[in-house]
Tab-separated table of C-alpha atoms and ligand atoms in Angstrom:
chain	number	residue	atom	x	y	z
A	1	UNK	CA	0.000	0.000	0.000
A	2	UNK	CA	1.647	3.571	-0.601
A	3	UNK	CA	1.877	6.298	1.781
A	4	UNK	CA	-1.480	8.026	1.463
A	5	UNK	CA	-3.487	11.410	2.805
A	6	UNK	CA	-6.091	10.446	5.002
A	7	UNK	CA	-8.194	12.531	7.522
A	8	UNK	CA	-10.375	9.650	9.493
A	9	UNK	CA	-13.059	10.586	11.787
A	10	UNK	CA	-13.701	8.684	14.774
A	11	UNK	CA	-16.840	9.214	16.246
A	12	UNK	CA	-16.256	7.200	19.590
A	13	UNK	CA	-20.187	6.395	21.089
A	14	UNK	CA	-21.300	9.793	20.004
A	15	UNK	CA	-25.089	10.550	17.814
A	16	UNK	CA	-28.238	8.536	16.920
A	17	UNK	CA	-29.220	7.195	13.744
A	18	UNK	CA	-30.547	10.240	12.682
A	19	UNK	CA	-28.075	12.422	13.657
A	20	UNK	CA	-25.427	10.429	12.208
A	21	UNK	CA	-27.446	10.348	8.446
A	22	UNK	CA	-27.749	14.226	9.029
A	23	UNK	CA	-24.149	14.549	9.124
A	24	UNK	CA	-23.093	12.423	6.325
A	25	UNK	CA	-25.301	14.334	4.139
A	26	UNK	CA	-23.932	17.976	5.270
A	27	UNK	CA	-20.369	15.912	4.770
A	28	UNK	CA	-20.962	14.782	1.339
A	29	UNK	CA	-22.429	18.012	0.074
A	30	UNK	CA	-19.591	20.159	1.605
A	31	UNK	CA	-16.585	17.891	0.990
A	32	UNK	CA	-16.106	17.692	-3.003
A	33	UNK	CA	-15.796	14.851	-5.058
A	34	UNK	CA	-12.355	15.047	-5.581
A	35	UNK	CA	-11.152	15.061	-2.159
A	36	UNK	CA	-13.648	12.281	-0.788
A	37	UNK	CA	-11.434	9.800	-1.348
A	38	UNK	CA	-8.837	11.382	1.708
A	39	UNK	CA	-11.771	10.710	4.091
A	40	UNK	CA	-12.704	7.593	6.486
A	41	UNK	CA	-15.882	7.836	8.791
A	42	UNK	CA	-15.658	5.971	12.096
A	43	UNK	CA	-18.926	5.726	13.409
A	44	UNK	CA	-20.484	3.315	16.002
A	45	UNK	CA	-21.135	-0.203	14.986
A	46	UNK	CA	-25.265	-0.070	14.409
A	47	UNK	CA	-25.347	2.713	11.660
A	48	UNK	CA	-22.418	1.324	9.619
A	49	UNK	CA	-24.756	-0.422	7.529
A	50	UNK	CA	-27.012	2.260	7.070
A	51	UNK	CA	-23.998	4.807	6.132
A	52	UNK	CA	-22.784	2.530	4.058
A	53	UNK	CA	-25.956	2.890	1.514
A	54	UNK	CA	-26.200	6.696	2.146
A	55	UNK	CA	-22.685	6.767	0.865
A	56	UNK	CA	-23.083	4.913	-2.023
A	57	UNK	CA	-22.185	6.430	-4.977
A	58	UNK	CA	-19.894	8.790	-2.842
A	59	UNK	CA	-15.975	7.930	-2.606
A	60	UNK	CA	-15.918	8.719	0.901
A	61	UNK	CA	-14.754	5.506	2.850
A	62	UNK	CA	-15.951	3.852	6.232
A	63	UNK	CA	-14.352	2.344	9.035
A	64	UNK	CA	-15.048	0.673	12.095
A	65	UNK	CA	-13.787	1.545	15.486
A	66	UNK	CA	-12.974	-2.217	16.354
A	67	UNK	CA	-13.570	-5.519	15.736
A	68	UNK	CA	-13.130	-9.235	17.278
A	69	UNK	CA	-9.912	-11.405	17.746
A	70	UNK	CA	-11.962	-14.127	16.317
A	71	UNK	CA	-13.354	-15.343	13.105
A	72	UNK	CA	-17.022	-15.710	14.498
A	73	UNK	CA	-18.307	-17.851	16.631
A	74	UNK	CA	-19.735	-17.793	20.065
A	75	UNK	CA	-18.825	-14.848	21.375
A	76	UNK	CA	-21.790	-12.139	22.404
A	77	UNK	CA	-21.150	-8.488	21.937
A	78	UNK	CA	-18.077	-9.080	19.573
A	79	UNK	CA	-18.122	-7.954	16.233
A	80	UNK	CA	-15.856	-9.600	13.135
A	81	UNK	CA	-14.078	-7.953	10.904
A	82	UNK	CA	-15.920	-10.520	8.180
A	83	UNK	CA	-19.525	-8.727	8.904
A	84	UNK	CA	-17.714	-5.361	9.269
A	85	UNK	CA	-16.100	-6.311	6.191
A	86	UNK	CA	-19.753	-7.130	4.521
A	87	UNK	CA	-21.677	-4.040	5.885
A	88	UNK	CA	-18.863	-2.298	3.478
A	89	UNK	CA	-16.148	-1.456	5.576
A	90	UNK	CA	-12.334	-1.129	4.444
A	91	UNK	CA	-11.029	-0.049	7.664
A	92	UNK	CA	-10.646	-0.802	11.541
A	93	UNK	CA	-9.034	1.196	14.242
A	94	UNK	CA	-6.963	-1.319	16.188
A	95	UNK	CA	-5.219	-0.510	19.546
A	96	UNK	CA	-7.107	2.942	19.943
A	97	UNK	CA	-5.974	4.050	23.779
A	98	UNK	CA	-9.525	4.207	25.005
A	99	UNK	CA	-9.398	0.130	23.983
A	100	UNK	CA	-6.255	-0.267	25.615
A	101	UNK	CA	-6.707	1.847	28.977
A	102	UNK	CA	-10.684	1.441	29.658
A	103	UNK	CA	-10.668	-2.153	27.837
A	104	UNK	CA	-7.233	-3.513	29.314
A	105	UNK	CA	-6.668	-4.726	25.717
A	106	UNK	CA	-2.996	-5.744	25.699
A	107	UNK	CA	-0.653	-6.583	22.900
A	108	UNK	CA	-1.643	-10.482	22.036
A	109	UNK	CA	-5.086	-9.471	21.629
A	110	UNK	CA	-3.644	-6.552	19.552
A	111	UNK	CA	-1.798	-8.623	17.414
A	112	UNK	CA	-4.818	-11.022	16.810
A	113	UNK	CA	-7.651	-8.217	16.340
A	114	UNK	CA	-4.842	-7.092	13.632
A	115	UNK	CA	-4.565	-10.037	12.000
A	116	UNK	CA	-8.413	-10.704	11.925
A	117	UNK	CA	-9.224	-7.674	10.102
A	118	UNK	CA	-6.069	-8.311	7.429
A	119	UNK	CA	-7.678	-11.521	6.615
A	120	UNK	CA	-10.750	-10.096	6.211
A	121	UNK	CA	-9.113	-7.465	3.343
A	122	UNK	CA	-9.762	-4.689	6.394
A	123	UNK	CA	-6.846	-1.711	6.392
A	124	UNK	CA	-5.821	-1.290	10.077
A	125	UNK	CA	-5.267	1.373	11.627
A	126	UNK	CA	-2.945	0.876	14.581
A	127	UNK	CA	-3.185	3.141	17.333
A	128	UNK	CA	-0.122	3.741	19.602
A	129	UNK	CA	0.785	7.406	21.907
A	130	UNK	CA	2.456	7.532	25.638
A	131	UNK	CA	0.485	8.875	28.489
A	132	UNK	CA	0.819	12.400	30.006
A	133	UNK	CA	3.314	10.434	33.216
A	134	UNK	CA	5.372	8.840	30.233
A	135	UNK	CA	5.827	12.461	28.034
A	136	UNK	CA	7.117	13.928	31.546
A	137	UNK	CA	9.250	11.546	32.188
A	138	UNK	CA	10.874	11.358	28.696
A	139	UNK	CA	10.261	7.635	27.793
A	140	UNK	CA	7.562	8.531	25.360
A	141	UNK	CA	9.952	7.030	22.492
A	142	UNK	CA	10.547	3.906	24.411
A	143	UNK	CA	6.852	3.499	24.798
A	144	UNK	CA	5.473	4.162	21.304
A	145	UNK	CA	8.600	1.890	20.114
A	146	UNK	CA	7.456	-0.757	22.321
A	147	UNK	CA	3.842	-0.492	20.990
A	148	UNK	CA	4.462	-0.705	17.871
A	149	UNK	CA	7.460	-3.722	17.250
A	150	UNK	CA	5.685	-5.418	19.690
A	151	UNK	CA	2.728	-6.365	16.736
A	152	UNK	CA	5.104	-5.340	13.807
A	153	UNK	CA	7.229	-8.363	14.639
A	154	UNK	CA	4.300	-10.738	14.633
A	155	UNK	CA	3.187	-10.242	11.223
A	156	UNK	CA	4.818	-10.713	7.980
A	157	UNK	CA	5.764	-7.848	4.869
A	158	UNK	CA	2.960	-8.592	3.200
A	159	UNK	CA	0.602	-8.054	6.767
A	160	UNK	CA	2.608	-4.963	7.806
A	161	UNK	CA	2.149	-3.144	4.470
A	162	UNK	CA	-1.771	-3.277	4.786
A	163	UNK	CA	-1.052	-1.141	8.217
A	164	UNK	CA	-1.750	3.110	8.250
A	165	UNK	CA	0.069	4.243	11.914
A	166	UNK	CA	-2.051	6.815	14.109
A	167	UNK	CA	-0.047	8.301	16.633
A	168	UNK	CA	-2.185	10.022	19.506
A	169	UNK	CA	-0.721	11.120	22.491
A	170	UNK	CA	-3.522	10.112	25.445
A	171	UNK	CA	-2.478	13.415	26.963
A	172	UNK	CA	-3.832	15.181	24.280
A	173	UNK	CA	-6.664	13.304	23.609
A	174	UNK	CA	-10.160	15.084	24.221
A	175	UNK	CA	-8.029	17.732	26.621
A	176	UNK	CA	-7.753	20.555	24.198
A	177	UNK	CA	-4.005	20.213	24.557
A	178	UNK	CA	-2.736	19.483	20.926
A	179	UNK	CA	0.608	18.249	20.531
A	180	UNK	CA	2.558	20.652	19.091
A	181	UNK	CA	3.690	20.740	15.228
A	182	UNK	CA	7.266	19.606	16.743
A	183	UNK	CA	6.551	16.989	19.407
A	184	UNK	CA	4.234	15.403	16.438
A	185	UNK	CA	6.556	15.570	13.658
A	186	UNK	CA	9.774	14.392	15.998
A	187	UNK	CA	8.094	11.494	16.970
A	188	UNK	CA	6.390	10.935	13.475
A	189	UNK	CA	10.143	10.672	12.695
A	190	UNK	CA	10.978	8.816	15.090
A	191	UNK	CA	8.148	6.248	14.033
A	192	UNK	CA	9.082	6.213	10.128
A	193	UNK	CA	12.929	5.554	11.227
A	194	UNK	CA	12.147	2.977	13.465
A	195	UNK	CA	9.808	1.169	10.893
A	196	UNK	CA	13.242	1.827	8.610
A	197	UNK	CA	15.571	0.111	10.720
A	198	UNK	CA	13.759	-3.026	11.413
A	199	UNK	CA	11.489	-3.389	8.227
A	200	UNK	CA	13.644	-1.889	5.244
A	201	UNK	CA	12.692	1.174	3.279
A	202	UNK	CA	9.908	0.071	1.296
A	203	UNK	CA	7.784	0.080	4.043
A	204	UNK	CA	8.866	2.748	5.774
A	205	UNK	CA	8.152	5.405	2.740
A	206	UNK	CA	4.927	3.688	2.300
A	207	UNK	CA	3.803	4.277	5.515
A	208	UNK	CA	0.942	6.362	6.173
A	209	UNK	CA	1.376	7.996	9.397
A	210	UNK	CA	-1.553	10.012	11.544
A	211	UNK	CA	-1.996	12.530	14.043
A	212	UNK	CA	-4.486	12.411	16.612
A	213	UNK	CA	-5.061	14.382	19.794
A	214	UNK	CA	-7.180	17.529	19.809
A	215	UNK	CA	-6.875	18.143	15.931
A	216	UNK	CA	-9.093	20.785	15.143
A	217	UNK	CA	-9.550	23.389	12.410
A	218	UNK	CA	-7.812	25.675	13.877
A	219	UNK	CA	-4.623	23.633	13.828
A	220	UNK	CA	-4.740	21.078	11.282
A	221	UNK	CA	-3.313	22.927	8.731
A	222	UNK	CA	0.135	23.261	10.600
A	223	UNK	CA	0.362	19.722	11.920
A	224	UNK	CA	-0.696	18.153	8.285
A	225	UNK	CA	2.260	20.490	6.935
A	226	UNK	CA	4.804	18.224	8.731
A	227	UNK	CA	6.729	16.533	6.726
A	228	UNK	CA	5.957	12.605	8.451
A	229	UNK	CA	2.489	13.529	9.041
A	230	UNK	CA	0.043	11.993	6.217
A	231	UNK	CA	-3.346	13.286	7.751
A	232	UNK	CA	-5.113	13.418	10.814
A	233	UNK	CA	-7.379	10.947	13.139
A	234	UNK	CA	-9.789	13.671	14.526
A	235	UNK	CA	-12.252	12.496	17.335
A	236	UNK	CA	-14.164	15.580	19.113
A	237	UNK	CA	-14.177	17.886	15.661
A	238	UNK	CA	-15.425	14.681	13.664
A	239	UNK	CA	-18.501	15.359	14.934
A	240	UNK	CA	-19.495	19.266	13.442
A	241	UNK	CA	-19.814	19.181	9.414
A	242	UNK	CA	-17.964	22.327	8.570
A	243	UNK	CA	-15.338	21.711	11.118
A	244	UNK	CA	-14.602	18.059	9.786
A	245	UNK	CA	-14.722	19.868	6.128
A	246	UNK	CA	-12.249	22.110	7.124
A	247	UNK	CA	-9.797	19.757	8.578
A	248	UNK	CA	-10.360	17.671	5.516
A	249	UNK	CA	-9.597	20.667	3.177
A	250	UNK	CA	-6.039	21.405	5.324
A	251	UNK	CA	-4.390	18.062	4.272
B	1	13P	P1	-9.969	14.143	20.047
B	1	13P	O1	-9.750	14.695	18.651
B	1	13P	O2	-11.334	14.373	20.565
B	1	13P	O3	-8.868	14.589	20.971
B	1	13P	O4	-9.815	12.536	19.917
B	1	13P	C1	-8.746	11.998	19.246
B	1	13P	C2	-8.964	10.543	19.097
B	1	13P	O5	-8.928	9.804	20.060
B	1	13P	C3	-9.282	10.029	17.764
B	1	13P	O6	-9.230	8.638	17.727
């Protein structure tokens, strides 16, 4: 897969049915046709189907905000990344930090969520970022390195290519407190060089690497303009139409 632009919207358990149609009709009228094709919607489980029709015919993609560590089976209140896959889905967040901290979901279960939603021909997005305690203390490399090799290394080249990187700090998620331009793009770096070092080069300039934390309109346009920075995962300003345009129309 080649390094794309992509601003995703994650709409965490935010909106009703109806509220949720309303915006993906303001979205599809304000975002042009030529641009649709940057943007993922990550809205709850029940109105992916739904969205899924209302988009037809748009380029605009969907994407789910998780999905099982199994195939199917027995296992109530799990969804698979096979009926994500057939409600017309092409992508899962994997990893996000509200999985990992209010969830406990830890890297094996990581690692087989991941490889679920490959099989299924889902793209993953794999969600790594240090908490506020680890920034202060410095380790915020360490811990975003650790993340990351610690699924890398269980799947193959052909496995880690399908994979887009979101890198959102849990300090700066839903606090207002945006990393800045520089502590993004350093450790976007950092993330592209490690992915370098231990996968080869090929994969590391086809990497598609996001921001998330606080991305808003106001400063999306700086942040995007980073040079390791490929687009935004924007939670809170997902949910307003002519904010989510305008973060779209910084990439
Ligand atoms: P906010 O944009 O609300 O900080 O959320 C970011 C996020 O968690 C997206 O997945």
């Amino acid at each position: 897969m080649l390094r794309r632009k992509i601003v995703a919207g994650n709409w965490k358990m935010n909106k009703t049915l109806t509220e949720a149609r309303e915006l993906v009709k303001s979205l599809q009228s304000l975002i042009g046709s030529d641009v649709q094709e940057r943007v993922v919607l990550i809205p709850p489980f029940p109105f992916l189907g739904v969205l899924s029709s209302d988009l037809s015919g748009s380029s605009i993609h969907l994407g789910a905000q998780d999905c099982s560590a199994h195939a199917q089976g027995a296992y109530t209140g799990e969804v698979s990344a096979g009926a994500l896959k057939s409600v017309g889905c092409s992508y899962v967040l994997v990893g996000h930090s509200e999985r990992r901290g209010y969830h406990h979901e830890q890297e094996t279960l990581l690692i087989e969520k991941t490889k679920q939603a490959l099989l299924s021909g889902l793209t993953v997005i794999l969600c790594v970022g240090e908490s506020l305690e680890e920034r202060l203390n410095g380790s915020q490399e360490q811990v975003v390195g650790k993340q990351i090799m610690s699924i890398w290394n269980a799947l193959n080249d052909t496995e880690r290519a399908q994979l887009i990187m979101a890198y959102e700090p849990v300090w700066a998620i839903g606090t207002g407190e945006t990393a800045s331009p520089e502590q993004a793009q350093s450790m976007h770096a950092f993330i592209r060089a490690l992915i370098k070092d231990n996968y080869g080069d090929a994969l590391a300039d086809n990497l598609t690497i996001l921001y998330g934390g606080s991305c808003n309109a106001q400063n999306a346009k700086e942040l995007f303009a980073c040079p390791d920075i490929d687009g935004g995962l924007i939670g809170g300003a997902s949910l307003k139409a002519d904010d989510f345009t305008k973060i779209v129309y910084s990439l």
